[in-house]
PDB file of C-alpha atoms and ligand atoms in Angstrom:
ATOM      1  CA  MET P 119      -1.638  20.868   6.235  1.00 95.00           C
ATOM      2  CA  ILE P 120      -3.183  19.216   3.425  1.00 98.00           C
ATOM      3  CA  LYS P 121      -1.718  20.340  -0.005  1.00 98.00           C
ATOM      4  CA  ILE P 122      -4.548  20.668  -3.071  1.00 98.00           C
ATOM      5  CA  LYS P 123      -2.898  19.607  -6.229  1.00 98.00           C
ATOM      6  CA  ASN P 124      -4.132  22.050  -9.470  1.00 98.00           C
ATOM      7  CA  SER P 125      -4.400  19.948 -12.567  1.00 98.00           C
ATOM      8  CA  LYS P 126      -0.882  20.618 -13.793  1.00 98.00           C
ATOM      9  CA  GLU P 127       0.195  17.997 -10.528  1.00 98.00           C
ATOM     10  CA  ILE P 128      -2.572  16.104 -11.130  1.00 99.00           C
ATOM     11  CA  GLU P 129      -1.408  15.359 -14.651  1.00 98.00           C
ATOM     12  CA  LYS P 130       1.894  14.299 -13.138  1.00 99.00           C
ATOM     13  CA  MET P 131       0.339  12.348 -10.243  1.00 99.00           C
ATOM     14  CA  LYS P 132      -1.497  10.289 -12.955  1.00 99.00           C
ATOM     15  CA  LYS P 133       1.782   9.696 -14.797  1.00 99.00           C
ATOM     16  CA  ALA P 134       3.580   8.453 -11.367  1.00 99.00           C
ATOM     17  CA  GLY P 135       0.909   6.301 -10.542  1.00 99.00           C
ATOM     18  CA  LYS P 136       0.432   4.867 -13.938  1.00 99.00           C
ATOM     19  CA  LEU P 137       4.367   3.926 -13.637  1.00 99.00           C
ATOM     20  CA  ALA P 138       4.096   2.788 -10.348  1.00 99.00           C
ATOM     21  CA  ALA P 139       0.926   0.048 -11.113  1.00 99.00           C
ATOM     22  CA  GLN P 140       3.358  -0.972 -14.320  1.00 99.00           C
ATOM     23  CA  VAL P 141       6.303  -1.848 -12.073  1.00 99.00           C
ATOM     24  CA  LEU P 142       3.793  -4.211 -10.215  1.00 99.00           C
ATOM     25  CA  ASP P 143       2.312  -5.644 -13.708  1.00 99.00           C
ATOM     26  CA  PHE P 144       5.994  -6.149 -15.001  1.00 99.00           C
ATOM     27  CA  ILE P 145       7.341  -8.207 -11.153  1.00 99.00           C
ATOM     28  CA  LYS P 146       4.004 -10.316 -11.417  1.00 98.00           C
ATOM     29  CA  PRO P 147       5.121 -12.778 -13.728  1.00 98.00           C
ATOM     30  CA  TYR P 148       8.624 -13.218 -11.748  1.00 99.00           C
ATOM     31  CA  ILE P 149       6.820 -13.963  -8.424  1.00 98.00           C
ATOM     32  CA  LYS P 150       7.112 -17.846  -8.214  1.00 98.00           C
ATOM     33  CA  VAL P 151       8.711 -20.372  -5.785  1.00 98.00           C
ATOM     34  CA  GLY P 152      12.370 -20.091  -6.032  1.00 98.00           C
ATOM     35  CA  VAL P 153      12.764 -16.196  -6.584  1.00 99.00           C
ATOM     36  CA  SER P 154      14.474 -14.092  -4.116  1.00 99.00           C
ATOM     37  CA  THR P 155      13.199 -11.020  -2.846  1.00 99.00           C
ATOM     38  CA  GLY P 156      16.469  -9.388  -3.688  1.00 99.00           C
ATOM     39  CA  GLU P 157      16.088 -10.285  -7.251  1.00 99.00           C
ATOM     40  CA  LEU P 158      12.970  -8.815  -7.349  1.00 99.00           C
ATOM     41  CA  ASN P 159      14.069  -5.545  -5.914  1.00 99.00           C
ATOM     42  CA  LYS P 160      17.029  -5.665  -8.823  1.00 99.00           C
ATOM     43  CA  LEU P 161      14.263  -6.244 -11.329  1.00 99.00           C
ATOM     44  CA  CYS P 162      11.907  -3.220 -10.530  1.00 99.00           C
ATOM     45  CA  HIS P 163      14.842  -0.856  -9.710  1.00 99.00           C
ATOM     46  CA  ASP P 164      16.223  -1.447 -13.067  1.00 99.00           C
ATOM     47  CA  PHE P 165      12.490  -1.159 -14.617  1.00 99.00           C
ATOM     48  CA  ILE P 166      12.411   2.080 -12.777  1.00 99.00           C
ATOM     49  CA  ILE P 167      15.292   3.778 -13.858  1.00 99.00           C
ATOM     50  CA  LYS P 168      15.098   2.625 -17.177  1.00 98.00           C
ATOM     51  CA  ASN P 169      11.308   4.476 -17.285  1.00 98.00           C
ATOM     52  CA  LYS P 170      13.419   7.707 -15.844  1.00 98.00           C
ATOM     53  CA  ALA P 171      11.869   7.601 -12.783  1.00 99.00           C
ATOM     54  CA  ILE P 172      13.337   7.235  -9.218  1.00 99.00           C
ATOM     55  CA  PRO P 173      12.398   4.314  -6.406  1.00 99.00           C
ATOM     56  CA  ALA P 174      11.350   6.385  -3.810  1.00 99.00           C
ATOM     57  CA  PRO P 175      12.383   3.938  -0.824  1.00 99.00           C
ATOM     58  CA  LEU P 176      16.028   4.054  -1.435  1.00 98.00           C
ATOM     59  CA  ASN P 177      17.891   5.768   1.135  1.00 98.00           C
ATOM     60  CA  TYR P 178      14.381   7.229   2.192  1.00 98.00           C
ATOM     61  CA  GLN P 179      15.161   7.744   5.969  1.00 98.00           C
ATOM     62  CA  GLY P 180      18.088   5.050   5.353  1.00 98.00           C
ATOM     63  CA  PHE P 181      15.849   2.568   3.770  1.00 98.00           C
ATOM     64  CA  PRO P 182      18.304   0.058   2.301  1.00 98.00           C
ATOM     65  CA  ALA P 183      16.652  -1.002  -0.948  1.00 99.00           C
ATOM     66  CA  SER P 184      14.048   0.217  -4.122  1.00 99.00           C
ATOM     67  CA  ILE P 185      10.903  -1.716  -3.359  1.00 99.00           C
ATOM     68  CA  CYS P 186       9.300  -3.337   0.031  1.00 99.00           C
ATOM     69  CA  THR P 187       8.876  -6.802   0.251  1.00 99.00           C
ATOM     70  CA  SER P 188       6.497  -8.323   2.998  1.00 99.00           C
ATOM     71  CA  VAL P 189       6.449 -11.869   3.127  1.00 99.00           C
ATOM     72  CA  ASN P 190       3.683 -14.087   5.446  1.00 99.00           C
ATOM     73  CA  ASP P 191       4.127 -12.061   9.041  1.00 99.00           C
ATOM     74  CA  VAL P 192       5.627  -9.375   7.612  1.00 99.00           C
ATOM     75  CA  VAL P 193       3.352  -6.466   7.860  1.00 99.00           C
ATOM     76  CA  CYS P 194       5.080  -3.961   5.692  1.00 99.00           C
ATOM     77  CA  HIS P 195       8.503  -2.667   5.253  1.00 99.00           C
ATOM     78  CA  GLY P 196      10.270  -5.560   4.525  1.00 99.00           C
ATOM     79  CA  ILE P 197      13.619  -5.302   3.232  1.00 99.00           C
ATOM     80  CA  PRO P 198      14.336  -7.430  -0.133  1.00 99.00           C
ATOM     81  CA  SER P 199      17.299  -9.385   0.298  1.00 98.00           C
ATOM     82  CA  PHE P 200      19.131 -12.547  -1.588  1.00 98.00           C
ATOM     83  CA  GLU P 201      19.036 -14.512   1.507  1.00 98.00           C
ATOM     84  CA  ASP P 202      15.000 -14.325   1.054  1.00 98.00           C
ATOM     85  CA  VAL P 203      13.689 -16.991  -1.391  1.00 99.00           C
ATOM     86  CA  LEU P 204       9.861 -17.344  -1.706  1.00 99.00           C
ATOM     87  CA  LYS P 205       8.820 -21.064  -1.347  1.00 98.00           C
ATOM     88  CA  ASN P 206       5.465 -22.368  -1.856  1.00 98.00           C
ATOM     89  CA  LYS P 207       2.334 -21.028   0.164  1.00 98.00           C
ATOM     90  CA  ASP P 208       4.330 -17.662   0.785  1.00 99.00           C
ATOM     91  CA  ILE P 209       1.967 -14.179   0.265  1.00 99.00           C
ATOM     92  CA  VAL P 210       4.525 -11.301  -0.543  1.00 99.00           C
ATOM     93  CA  ASN P 211       3.373  -7.810  -0.386  1.00 99.00           C
ATOM     94  CA  VAL P 212       5.310  -5.898  -3.196  1.00 99.00           C
ATOM     95  CA  ASP P 213       5.243  -1.992  -2.564  1.00 99.00           C
ATOM     96  CA  ILE P 214       6.105   0.128  -5.240  1.00 99.00           C
ATOM     97  CA  THR P 215       6.686   4.256  -4.992  1.00 99.00           C
ATOM     98  CA  VAL P 216       8.244   5.935  -7.925  1.00 99.00           C
ATOM     99  CA  ILE P 217       8.981   9.680  -8.663  1.00 99.00           C
ATOM    100  CA  LEU P 218       8.455  10.677 -11.985  1.00 99.00           C
ATOM    101  CA  ASN P 219       9.203  14.019 -12.532  1.00 98.00           C
ATOM    102  CA  GLY P 220       9.339  15.104  -8.939  1.00 98.00           C
ATOM    103  CA  TYR P 221       5.908  13.183  -7.910  1.00 99.00           C
ATOM    104  CA  HIS P 222       5.135  10.284  -6.533  1.00 99.00           C
ATOM    105  CA  GLY P 223       3.097   7.097  -7.118  1.00 99.00           C
ATOM    106  CA  ASP P 224       2.797   4.581  -4.542  1.00 99.00           C
ATOM    107  CA  THR P 225       0.806   1.174  -4.879  1.00 99.00           C
ATOM    108  CA  SER P 226       0.962  -2.181  -3.274  1.00 99.00           C
ATOM    109  CA  ARG P 227      -0.425  -5.795  -4.098  1.00 99.00           C
ATOM    110  CA  THR P 228      -0.074  -8.976  -1.966  1.00 99.00           C
ATOM    111  CA  PHE P 229       1.050 -11.940  -4.362  1.00 99.00           C
ATOM    112  CA  MET P 230       0.363 -15.433  -3.528  1.00 98.00           C
ATOM    113  CA  VAL P 231       3.195 -17.868  -4.522  1.00 98.00           C
ATOM    114  CA  GLY P 232       2.378 -21.432  -5.818  1.00 97.00           C
ATOM    115  CA  ASP P 233      -0.814 -22.872  -4.284  1.00 97.00           C
ATOM    116  CA  VAL P 234      -1.887 -20.890  -1.039  1.00 98.00           C
ATOM    117  CA  ASP P 235      -4.252 -22.676   1.605  1.00 98.00           C
ATOM    118  CA  LYS P 236      -7.994 -21.457   1.016  1.00 98.00           C
ATOM    119  CA  GLU P 237      -8.036 -19.463   4.377  1.00 98.00           C
ATOM    120  CA  VAL P 238      -4.571 -17.749   3.068  1.00 98.00           C
ATOM    121  CA  GLU P 239      -6.301 -17.200  -0.349  1.00 98.00           C
ATOM    122  CA  ASP P 240      -9.737 -15.580   1.586  1.00 99.00           C
ATOM    123  CA  LEU P 241      -7.137 -13.231   3.717  1.00 99.00           C
ATOM    124  CA  VAL P 242      -5.403 -11.820   0.496  1.00 99.00           C
ATOM    125  CA  GLU P 243      -8.730 -11.645  -1.273  1.00 99.00           C
ATOM    126  CA  ARG P 244     -10.573  -9.598   1.629  1.00 99.00           C
ATOM    127  CA  THR P 245      -7.762  -7.433   2.205  1.00 99.00           C
ATOM    128  CA  GLU P 246      -8.254  -6.246  -1.595  1.00 99.00           C
ATOM    129  CA  GLN P 247     -12.071  -5.867  -0.961  1.00 98.00           C
ATOM    130  CA  ALA P 248     -11.273  -4.044   2.125  1.00 99.00           C
ATOM    131  CA  MET P 249      -9.209  -1.535   0.355  1.00 99.00           C
ATOM    132  CA  TYR P 250     -11.714  -0.875  -2.426  1.00 99.00           C
ATOM    133  CA  LYS P 251     -14.767  -0.670   0.523  1.00 99.00           C
ATOM    134  CA  GLY P 252     -12.217   2.330   1.929  1.00 99.00           C
ATOM    135  CA  ILE P 253     -12.021   3.690  -1.824  1.00 99.00           C
ATOM    136  CA  GLU P 254     -15.440   3.745  -2.796  1.00 99.00           C
ATOM    137  CA  VAL P 255     -16.820   5.868  -0.095  1.00 99.00           C
ATOM    138  CA  ILE P 256     -14.375   8.888  -1.524  1.00 99.00           C
ATOM    139  CA  MET P 257     -15.831  11.901  -2.565  1.00 99.00           C
ATOM    140  CA  PRO P 258     -15.745  15.941  -1.641  1.00 98.00           C
ATOM    141  CA  GLY P 259     -17.564  16.558   1.448  1.00 98.00           C
ATOM    142  CA  ILE P 260     -17.148  13.477   3.324  1.00 98.00           C
ATOM    143  CA  TYR P 261     -14.899  12.946   6.249  1.00 99.00           C
ATOM    144  CA  LEU P 262     -11.964  11.025   5.487  1.00 99.00           C
ATOM    145  CA  TYR P 263     -13.079   8.549   8.912  1.00 99.00           C
ATOM    146  CA  GLU P 264     -15.646   7.468   6.285  1.00 99.00           C
ATOM    147  CA  VAL P 265     -12.740   5.463   4.849  1.00 99.00           C
ATOM    148  CA  GLY P 266     -11.588   3.781   7.700  1.00 99.00           C
ATOM    149  CA  ARG P 267     -15.314   3.059   9.173  1.00 99.00           C
ATOM    150  CA  ALA P 268     -16.038   1.226   5.335  1.00 99.00           C
ATOM    151  CA  ILE P 269     -13.121  -0.567   6.236  1.00 99.00           C
ATOM    152  CA  GLU P 270     -13.747  -1.696   9.469  1.00 98.00           C
ATOM    153  CA  LYS P 271     -17.365  -2.411   8.740  1.00 98.00           C
ATOM    154  CA  TYR P 272     -16.112  -4.977   5.889  1.00 98.00           C
ATOM    155  CA  ILE P 273     -13.768  -6.698   7.853  1.00 98.00           C
ATOM    156  CA  LYS P 274     -15.432  -6.993  11.430  1.00 98.00           C
ATOM    157  CA  ASP P 275     -17.469 -10.490   9.629  1.00 97.00           C
ATOM    158  CA  PHE P 276     -14.103 -12.393   9.834  1.00 98.00           C
ATOM    159  CA  LEU P 277     -11.368 -13.134  12.203  1.00 98.00           C
ATOM    160  CA  TYR P 278      -9.178 -10.494  11.123  1.00 98.00           C
ATOM    161  CA  SER P 279      -7.838  -6.944  12.678  1.00 98.00           C
ATOM    162  CA  VAL P 280      -6.897  -3.917  11.022  1.00 98.00           C
ATOM    163  CA  VAL P 281      -3.513  -2.500  11.742  1.00 99.00           C
ATOM    164  CA  ARG P 282      -3.792   0.789  13.706  1.00 98.00           C
ATOM    165  CA  ASP P 283       0.062   1.669  13.686  1.00 98.00           C
ATOM    166  CA  TYR P 284       0.791   2.216   9.963  1.00 98.00           C
ATOM    167  CA  GLY P 285      -2.066   4.097   8.112  1.00 98.00           C
ATOM    168  CA  GLY P 286      -2.235   5.624   4.604  1.00 99.00           C
ATOM    169  CA  HIS P 287      -0.772   9.129   3.743  1.00 99.00           C
ATOM    170  CA  GLY P 288      -1.397  12.018   1.248  1.00 99.00           C
ATOM    171  CA  ILE P 289       1.296  12.218  -1.116  1.00 99.00           C
ATOM    172  CA  GLY P 290       2.575  14.324  -4.156  1.00 99.00           C
ATOM    173  CA  LYS P 291       5.962  15.876  -4.541  1.00 98.00           C
ATOM    174  CA  GLY P 292       6.110  14.340  -0.679  1.00 98.00           C
ATOM    175  CA  PHE P 293       6.183  10.719   0.015  1.00 98.00           C
ATOM    176  CA  HIS P 294       4.219  11.209   2.946  1.00 98.00           C
ATOM    177  CA  GLU P 295       2.052  14.376   3.133  1.00 98.00           C
ATOM    178  CA  ASP P 296      -0.788  15.218   5.445  1.00 98.00           C
ATOM    179  CA  PRO P 297      -3.221  13.537   6.191  1.00 98.00           C
ATOM    180  CA  ASN P 298      -2.728  10.649   8.013  1.00 98.00           C
ATOM    181  CA  VAL P 299      -5.235   8.185   6.747  1.00 99.00           C
ATOM    182  CA  LEU P 300      -6.521   5.595   9.704  1.00 99.00           C
ATOM    183  CA  HIS P 301      -8.157   2.109   8.151  1.00 99.00           C
ATOM    184  CA  TYR P 302     -10.205   2.057  11.134  1.00 98.00           C
ATOM    185  CA  TYR P 303     -12.780   4.642  12.401  1.00 98.00           C
ATOM    186  CA  SER P 304     -11.709   7.618  14.331  1.00 98.00           C
ATOM    187  CA  LEU P 305     -12.365  11.108  14.968  1.00 98.00           C
ATOM    188  CA  GLU P 306      -8.691  11.986  14.464  1.00 98.00           C
ATOM    189  CA  ASN P 307      -9.753  11.477  10.667  1.00 98.00           C
ATOM    190  CA  LYS P 308     -12.571  14.201  11.056  1.00 98.00           C
ATOM    191  CA  ILE P 309     -11.231  15.807   7.807  1.00 98.00           C
ATOM    192  CA  LYS P 310     -13.352  17.086   5.216  1.00 98.00           C
ATOM    193  CA  LEU P 311     -12.519  15.432   1.718  1.00 98.00           C
ATOM    194  CA  ARG P 312     -12.271  18.423  -1.285  1.00 98.00           C
ATOM    195  CA  GLU P 313     -11.551  18.143  -4.589  1.00 98.00           C
ATOM    196  CA  GLY P 314      -7.976  17.915  -5.734  1.00 99.00           C
ATOM    197  CA  MET P 315      -6.884  16.254  -2.214  1.00 99.00           C
ATOM    198  CA  ILE P 316      -4.743  12.946  -3.110  1.00 99.00           C
ATOM    199  CA  PHE P 317      -4.081  10.208  -0.930  1.00 99.00           C
ATOM    200  CA  THR P 318      -3.265   6.320  -0.655  1.00 99.00           C
ATOM    201  CA  VAL P 319      -5.404   3.939   1.033  1.00 99.00           C
ATOM    202  CA  GLU P 320      -3.284   1.091   2.140  1.00 99.00           C
ATOM    203  CA  PRO P 321      -4.800  -1.434   4.779  1.00 99.00           C
ATOM    204  CA  MET P 322      -2.973  -3.843   6.771  1.00 99.00           C
ATOM    205  CA  ILE P 323      -5.055  -6.699   7.712  1.00 99.00           C
ATOM    206  CA  ASN P 324      -3.654  -9.190   9.937  1.00 99.00           C
ATOM    207  CA  GLN P 325      -5.488 -12.870  10.507  1.00 98.00           C
ATOM    208  CA  GLY P 326      -6.676 -13.371  13.866  1.00 98.00           C
ATOM    209  CA  SER P 327      -7.907 -11.056  16.674  1.00 98.00           C
ATOM    210  CA  SER P 328      -4.775  -9.255  17.041  1.00 98.00           C
ATOM    211  CA  TYR P 329      -3.731  -5.857  15.521  1.00 98.00           C
ATOM    212  CA  GLU P 330      -0.485  -5.425  17.348  1.00 98.00           C
ATOM    213  CA  VAL P 331       2.976  -5.330  15.330  1.00 99.00           C
ATOM    214  CA  ILE P 332       6.474  -4.860  16.314  1.00 98.00           C
ATOM    215  CA  THR P 333       9.282  -3.521  14.519  1.00 98.00           C
ATOM    216  CA  SER P 334      12.747  -5.689  14.386  1.00 98.00           C
ATOM    217  CA  ARG P 335      15.301  -4.045  16.536  1.00 98.00           C
ATOM    218  CA  GLU P 336      18.020  -5.779  14.192  1.00 98.00           C
ATOM    219  CA  ASP P 337      17.070  -3.436  10.780  1.00 98.00           C
ATOM    220  CA  GLY P 338      15.004  -1.011  12.284  1.00 98.00           C
ATOM    221  CA  TRP P 339      12.692  -1.613   9.549  1.00 98.00           C
ATOM    222  CA  THR P 340      10.995  -4.835   9.386  1.00 99.00           C
ATOM    223  CA  VAL P 341       7.065  -4.455  10.815  1.00 99.00           C
ATOM    224  CA  THR P 342       6.033  -8.036  11.567  1.00 99.00           C
ATOM    225  CA  THR P 343       2.543  -9.166  13.517  1.00 99.00           C
ATOM    226  CA  LYS P 344       3.290  -9.598  17.259  1.00 98.00           C
ATOM    227  CA  ASN P 345       1.855 -12.883  17.462  1.00 98.00           C
ATOM    228  CA  GLY P 346       3.420 -14.462  14.214  1.00 98.00           C
ATOM    229  CA  SER P 347      -0.180 -14.300  12.163  1.00 98.00           C
ATOM    230  CA  LEU P 348       0.194 -13.847   8.586  1.00 99.00           C
ATOM    231  CA  SER P 349      -0.759 -10.327   7.126  1.00 99.00           C
ATOM    232  CA  ALA P 350      -1.745  -9.020   3.644  1.00 99.00           C
ATOM    233  CA  GLN P 351      -1.953  -5.228   2.142  1.00 99.00           C
ATOM    234  CA  PHE P 352      -3.112  -3.429  -0.943  1.00 99.00           C
ATOM    235  CA  GLU P 353      -2.566   0.036  -1.584  1.00 99.00           C
ATOM    236  CA  HIS P 354      -3.580   2.615  -4.426  1.00 99.00           C
ATOM    237  CA  THR P 355      -2.771   6.401  -4.658  1.00 99.00           C
ATOM    238  CA  VAL P 356      -6.511   8.326  -5.190  1.00 99.00           C
ATOM    239  CA  LEU P 357      -7.233  11.615  -6.173  1.00 99.00           C
ATOM    240  CA  VAL P 358     -10.500  12.828  -4.986  1.00 99.00           C
ATOM    241  CA  THR P 359     -12.585  14.498  -7.851  1.00 99.00           C
ATOM    242  CA  LYS P 360     -15.534  16.809  -8.369  1.00 98.00           C
ATOM    243  CA  ASP P 361     -17.853  14.389  -7.158  1.00 98.00           C
ATOM    244  CA  SER P 362     -16.203  10.821  -6.647  1.00 98.00           C
ATOM    245  CA  TYR P 363     -12.622   9.648  -6.929  1.00 99.00           C
ATOM    246  CA  GLU P 364     -10.178   8.435  -9.364  1.00 99.00           C
ATOM    247  CA  ILE P 365      -7.855   5.705  -8.877  1.00 99.00           C
ATOM    248  CA  LEU P 366      -4.408   6.540 -10.102  1.00 99.00           C
ATOM    249  CA  THR P 367      -2.356   3.574  -9.690  1.00 99.00           C
ATOM    250  CA  LYS P 368      -4.803   1.123 -11.514  1.00 98.00           C
ATOM    251  CA  SER P 369      -3.025  -1.637 -13.236  1.00 95.00           C
TER     252      SER P 369
HETATM  253  N1  MF3 M 205       5.696   2.423   0.294  1.00 58.56           N
HETATM  254  C1  MF3 M 205       5.094   2.662   1.506  1.00 58.56           C
HETATM  255  C2  MF3 M 205       4.097   3.303   1.937  1.00 58.56           C
HETATM  256  O1  MF3 M 205       2.968   2.933   1.282  1.00 58.56           O
HETATM  257  C3  MF3 M 205       6.247   3.216   2.571  1.00 58.56           C
HETATM  258  C4  MF3 M 205       7.482   2.617   2.365  1.00 58.56           C
HETATM  259  S1  MF3 M 205       8.759   3.689   3.228  1.00 58.56           S
HETATM  260  C5  MF3 M 205      10.270   2.838   3.055  1.00 58.56           C
HETATM  261  O2  MF3 M 205       4.085   4.501   2.293  1.00 58.56           O
HETATM  262  F1  MF3 M 205      11.212   3.541   3.404  1.00 58.56           F
HETATM  263  F2  MF3 M 205      10.085   1.634   3.820  1.00 58.56           F
HETATM  264  F3  MF3 M 205      10.229   2.540   2.002  1.00 58.56           F
HETATM  265 CO1   CO M 206       1.869   4.332   1.025  1.00 58.56          CO
HETATM  266 CO1   CO M 207       3.429   1.969  -0.316  1.00 58.56          CO
END
């Protein structure tokens, strides 16, 4: 069941989305060679608490930290650690979800550490572009599968693949609500969009031809590419408006 948000709820979602984006803006200057993902987690946690919000990942289905930090071949759900120190040429996705006054805001960006190779920079920039291609088709009356279709259409010119095992999601009072937003074309997403729906668009794009991923059997969370290739991701929370869309997690 997809919930339609009323104007009061939309106001709260705008505030939560804005705070989530502010956390990313806040953490950006700390993402440098030598910083640990554990330190990034601590800094974000304290910033979120100071702003009277709750870090949604903490204890969510047993997740042990306040943010996700996914480095290089980690696709998503990386667990921050003080042992995990960023080095030159790394890429790291920082995924922030806050709960403010009972409503969630969810956004992530992939940051480049030091001087990354040109092909890695391309992967990161095109993944952000892919997210925007998916967002830009959003309006009432279209089918949700247009989002995945636009992402795939953009990505097909490159030797990349779109991760299939994880998608975007409806969001509101719940962290993960209906619908499941696929980042590739599928009739599973033959769902008509209506004004007041709010969901995330958060494509994970792997370098190379394999979209396959595996989940760590040690921690039960860390998702990596199966073949060790790099993976990038960007995420926004998006509202369907009267005739278009609005990004609620803009920087
Ligand atoms: N923020 C992630 C998303 O975009 C979900 C993280 S779940 C966690 O949906 F438990 F790993 F935090
Ligand atoms: Co999300
Ligand atoms: Co997220």
